[in-house]
Coordinates of C-alpha atoms in Angstrom, one line a residue:
M173 CA 174.5 179.9 81.6
K174 CA 173.3 176.9 79.6
K175 CA 170.9 177.5 76.8
F176 CA 167.6 177.3 78.6
G177 CA 164.6 175.3 77.1
L178 CA 161.2 175.7 78.8
V179 CA 158.6 173.0 78.1
L180 CA 155.0 173.9 79.0
A181 CA 152.7 170.9 79.2
G182 CA 149.1 170.9 78.3
G183 CA 146.4 170.5 81.0
G184 CA 143.5 172.8 80.2
A185 CA 142.6 175.0 83.2
R186 CA 145.4 173.5 85.2
G187 CA 147.9 174.9 82.7
L188 CA 147.2 178.4 84.0
A189 CA 149.7 177.6 86.8
E190 CA 152.3 178.1 84.1
I191 CA 151.6 181.8 84.1
G192 CA 152.7 181.7 87.8
V193 CA 155.9 179.8 86.8
L194 CA 156.8 182.5 84.2
K195 CA 156.2 185.3 86.8
V196 CA 158.7 183.7 89.2
L197 CA 161.3 183.0 86.4
E198 CA 161.1 186.6 85.4
K199 CA 161.5 187.7 89.0
Y200 CA 164.9 186.0 89.1
N201 CA 165.9 187.1 85.6
L202 CA 165.7 183.6 84.2
F203 CA 164.5 183.9 80.7
P204 CA 164.1 180.9 78.4
D205 CA 166.1 180.8 75.2
V206 CA 163.5 178.5 73.6
I207 CA 160.0 177.5 74.5
T208 CA 157.9 174.5 73.4
G209 CA 154.4 173.7 74.5
T210 CA 151.2 171.8 73.8
S211 CA 147.5 172.7 74.2
M212 CA 147.2 175.3 77.1
G213 CA 151.0 175.1 77.4
G214 CA 151.2 176.0 73.8
M215 CA 148.9 179.0 74.2
I216 CA 150.8 180.4 77.2
G217 CA 154.2 179.7 75.7
G218 CA 153.1 181.3 72.4
F219 CA 151.8 184.4 74.1
Y220 CA 155.0 184.7 76.1
A221 CA 157.2 184.2 73.1
A222 CA 155.2 186.9 71.3
G223 CA 155.9 189.4 74.1
I224 CA 152.7 189.1 76.2
T225 CA 153.9 189.4 79.8
P226 CA 152.9 187.0 82.6
L227 CA 151.1 189.9 84.3
E228 CA 149.1 190.6 81.1
M229 CA 148.2 186.9 80.8
E230 CA 147.2 186.9 84.5
E231 CA 144.8 189.8 83.8
Y232 CA 143.2 187.8 80.9
A233 CA 142.9 184.8 83.1
K234 CA 141.2 186.9 85.8
N235 CA 138.8 188.7 83.6
V236 CA 137.9 186.5 80.7
V237 CA 134.8 184.3 81.3
F238 CA 135.1 180.9 79.7
G239 CA 131.5 180.7 78.7
K240 CA 131.9 183.9 76.6
L241 CA 134.5 182.2 74.5
L242 CA 132.1 179.5 73.4
D243 CA 129.9 179.4 70.3
T244 CA 126.3 180.0 71.3
K245 CA 125.1 177.7 68.6
Y246 CA 126.9 174.7 70.0
S247 CA 126.0 172.5 73.0
L248 CA 129.1 173.3 75.1
Y249 CA 127.8 176.8 75.5
L250 CA 124.4 175.6 76.7
I251 CA 126.1 173.1 79.1
E252 CA 128.3 175.9 80.5
Q253 CA 125.4 178.2 81.0
R254 CA 123.3 175.6 82.8
K255 CA 125.9 174.3 85.2
S256 CA 124.9 175.3 88.8
N257 CA 128.2 173.9 90.1
R258 CA 131.5 172.6 88.8
A259 CA 130.7 169.0 87.9
K260 CA 133.1 166.6 86.4
L261 CA 133.7 166.9 82.7
A262 CA 132.4 163.4 82.2
K263 CA 129.1 164.6 83.7
Y264 CA 128.9 167.4 81.1
F265 CA 129.3 164.9 78.4
S266 CA 126.7 162.6 79.8
I267 CA 124.0 165.2 79.0
G268 CA 121.8 164.2 76.1
A269 CA 122.4 167.5 74.3
S270 CA 126.1 166.6 74.1
L271 CA 125.4 163.3 72.3
S272 CA 123.0 165.0 70.0
S273 CA 125.5 167.7 69.1
L274 CA 128.2 165.2 68.4
A275 CA 125.9 163.4 66.1
K276 CA 125.8 166.4 63.7
N277 CA 129.0 168.3 64.5
K278 CA 132.7 167.4 64.9
A279 CA 132.8 168.6 68.5
L280 CA 130.9 170.3 71.3
D281 CA 132.2 173.7 70.2
S282 CA 133.2 175.2 66.8
G283 CA 136.2 177.0 68.4
R284 CA 135.5 180.1 66.3
K285 CA 135.1 182.5 69.3
V286 CA 138.2 181.1 70.9
E287 CA 140.2 181.6 67.7
Y288 CA 138.9 185.2 67.5
F289 CA 140.0 185.8 71.1
I290 CA 143.5 184.5 70.3
H291 CA 143.7 186.6 67.1
Q292 CA 142.7 189.7 68.9
I293 CA 145.7 189.4 71.2
L294 CA 148.3 188.2 68.7
G295 CA 147.1 189.8 65.5
E296 CA 148.9 188.6 62.4
K297 CA 152.2 187.8 64.2
T298 CA 154.1 184.9 62.6
F299 CA 156.7 182.6 64.3
S300 CA 159.5 184.7 62.7
D301 CA 158.2 187.8 64.6
L302 CA 158.7 186.2 68.0
R303 CA 161.2 187.4 70.5
I304 CA 161.9 183.8 71.7
P305 CA 162.1 180.8 69.4
F306 CA 158.9 178.8 69.9
A307 CA 157.1 175.6 68.7
C308 CA 153.9 174.0 69.6
I309 CA 152.4 170.6 68.8
G310 CA 149.3 169.3 67.0
A311 CA 148.1 165.9 65.8
D312 CA 146.9 165.4 62.2
L313 CA 143.9 163.1 62.0
V314 CA 144.5 162.6 58.3
S315 CA 148.1 161.2 58.5
G316 CA 148.1 160.2 62.2
K317 CA 151.4 162.1 62.6
R318 CA 152.6 164.6 65.2
I319 CA 152.8 168.1 63.7
V320 CA 155.3 170.7 65.0
F321 CA 154.2 174.2 64.4
N322 CA 157.2 176.6 64.0
S323 CA 156.3 178.8 61.1
G324 CA 153.3 180.7 59.7
K325 CA 150.6 182.5 61.6
L326 CA 151.0 182.1 65.4
Y327 CA 147.3 182.4 66.2
K328 CA 146.4 179.6 63.8
A329 CA 149.0 177.3 65.4
I330 CA 147.7 178.0 68.9
R331 CA 144.1 177.5 67.8
A332 CA 145.3 174.1 66.5
T333 CA 147.2 173.0 69.5
I334 CA 144.3 173.7 71.9
S335 CA 141.8 171.7 69.8
I336 CA 140.9 169.1 72.5
P337 CA 139.1 166.2 70.8
L338 CA 135.4 166.2 71.3
V339 CA 135.5 169.7 72.8
F340 CA 136.7 171.9 69.9
E341 CA 136.4 171.2 66.2
P342 CA 139.7 170.2 64.5
V343 CA 141.5 172.9 62.5
E344 CA 141.9 172.5 58.7
Y345 CA 145.4 173.5 57.9
N346 CA 147.3 172.8 54.7
G347 CA 145.3 169.7 53.9
M348 CA 145.6 168.4 57.4
L349 CA 142.9 168.2 60.1
I350 CA 144.6 169.1 63.4
V351 CA 143.6 168.3 67.0
D352 CA 145.2 169.0 70.3
G353 CA 148.8 167.7 70.3
G354 CA 148.4 166.2 73.7
I355 CA 147.4 162.9 72.2
V356 CA 150.9 162.5 70.7
S357 CA 153.2 164.8 72.7
N358 CA 152.0 166.7 75.7
A359 CA 155.5 167.8 76.8
P360 CA 157.7 168.1 73.7
V361 CA 161.1 167.9 75.3
D362 CA 162.7 166.5 72.2
I363 CA 161.7 169.5 70.1
A364 CA 163.2 171.9 72.7
R365 CA 166.5 170.0 72.4
K366 CA 166.3 170.1 68.6
M367 CA 165.9 173.9 68.9
G368 CA 169.2 174.0 70.8
A369 CA 168.2 173.7 74.5
E370 CA 171.1 172.4 76.6
A371 CA 169.1 172.4 79.9
V372 CA 165.3 171.6 79.7
L373 CA 162.9 172.5 82.4
V374 CA 159.5 170.9 82.1
I375 CA 156.3 172.1 83.8
D376 CA 153.9 169.3 84.7
V377 CA 150.4 170.5 85.7
N378 CA 148.7 167.1 85.5
G379 CA 150.1 164.8 88.2
D380 CA 149.2 161.1 88.2
I381 CA 146.1 159.9 86.3
E382 CA 143.1 159.7 88.6
K383 CA 141.5 156.3 89.3
K384 CA 137.8 156.2 88.2
K385 CA 134.8 154.2 89.4
K386 CA 133.4 151.7 87.0
E387 CA 130.0 153.4 87.4
S388 CA 131.3 156.6 86.0
F389 CA 131.5 155.2 82.4
K390 CA 127.9 155.6 81.4
T391 CA 128.1 156.9 77.8
P392 CA 130.3 156.4 74.8
I393 CA 131.6 159.9 75.4
D394 CA 132.7 158.9 79.0
I395 CA 134.6 156.0 77.5
A396 CA 136.2 158.0 74.6
W397 CA 137.4 160.7 77.0
R398 CA 138.9 158.1 79.3
V399 CA 140.7 156.5 76.4
Y400 CA 142.1 159.9 75.5
E401 CA 143.3 160.5 79.1
I402 CA 145.0 157.0 79.3
T403 CA 146.7 157.3 75.9
Q404 CA 148.0 160.8 76.7
N405 CA 149.2 159.9 80.1
H406 CA 151.2 156.9 78.9
L407 CA 153.2 159.0 76.4
Y408 CA 153.4 161.9 78.7
K409 CA 155.2 160.1 81.5
K410 CA 158.0 159.1 79.1
E411 CA 158.4 162.7 77.9
L412 CA 158.7 164.0 81.5
E413 CA 161.6 161.6 82.1
E414 CA 163.4 163.2 79.1
G415 CA 163.6 166.6 80.8
D416 CA 166.5 167.6 83.0
M417 CA 164.2 168.9 85.7
V418 CA 160.4 168.8 86.2
I419 CA 158.4 171.2 88.3
R420 CA 155.1 169.7 89.3
T421 CA 152.4 172.3 90.0
G422 CA 148.8 173.1 89.4
I423 CA 145.7 172.2 91.4
D424 CA 143.1 169.4 91.1
L425 CA 140.8 170.8 88.4
D426 CA 138.9 169.3 85.5
T427 CA 140.2 170.3 82.1
L428 CA 137.5 172.9 81.5
D429 CA 137.0 174.1 85.0
F430 CA 138.1 177.8 84.9
S431 CA 136.6 178.7 88.3
K432 CA 139.9 178.9 90.2
N433 CA 142.2 180.8 87.8
E434 CA 143.9 183.0 90.4
E435 CA 144.4 180.1 92.8
C436 CA 146.0 178.1 90.0
I437 CA 148.4 180.9 89.0
G438 CA 149.3 181.3 92.6
K439 CA 150.1 177.6 93.0
G440 CA 152.5 177.9 90.0
E441 CA 154.3 180.8 91.7
E442 CA 154.5 179.0 95.0
D443 CA 155.9 175.8 93.5
T444 CA 158.5 177.6 91.4
E445 CA 159.7 179.7 94.3
R446 CA 160.3 176.5 96.2
E447 CA 162.4 175.1 93.4
I448 CA 164.2 178.3 92.3
E449 CA 167.7 177.3 93.7
R450 CA 167.5 174.0 91.8
I451 CA 166.5 175.8 88.6
K452 CA 169.5 178.2 89.0
K453 CA 171.8 175.3 89.5
L454 CA 170.4 173.5 86.4
L455 CA 171.1 176.5 84.3
E456 CA 174.6 177.2 85.5
G457 CA 177.2 176.8 82.8

């Protein structure tokens, strides 16, 4: 068997499909030798590398309510509580409270409760404690550089890689100010290869960028979020081409829409089952 590198792309709630991918890979005794990931892919990859099983992650996804992971003093919590239906993320941002919050804070949420949740699961584990070599990606606002996390406290690295701009406050880390690595490397194939991977399987949960109506850009936040999407997508497509095989999965969800977690995980299982023979062939020595 070739040395197997698994790259888990970021995609917010859509990334939960990667739990289903891991379930199927385990079913066929296909265990990655190295894992890299960004944002939600970094969280799922980090949990798995630390020994959290796909079934355990599935239970978290089924039982944890997103709103309870938000800081009650910040506006994202209020928006989440007031939603009567799953509107588009841009609509959340168009609310006056969001603009007011961003005028005095670095993001719509502090990220403190999310970090506490991650810490509760992982404790003080470091990268050297992991059963599978793992790395995740952040972006440093200070230097403008991509940051590869592969040492130190795992929970801190995961909190950094999921720090979506505007949504969660950046993480202060060794003099840097880290945000979600998706803006520089949403599918870090090159890092998996540097870690020794000979065959790289990439999990894409995002699909093609959605066309928007001109009327949807009503606030500076709408525009800023769209710029983030376009920038990320441009780099992301190039990274997908660097993988040896890409599994496209996930369902059409907004980044923070955690209303269909079970369906999303199931889609990951379904799409991986369909491709399992190709995956086996890829990994054959």
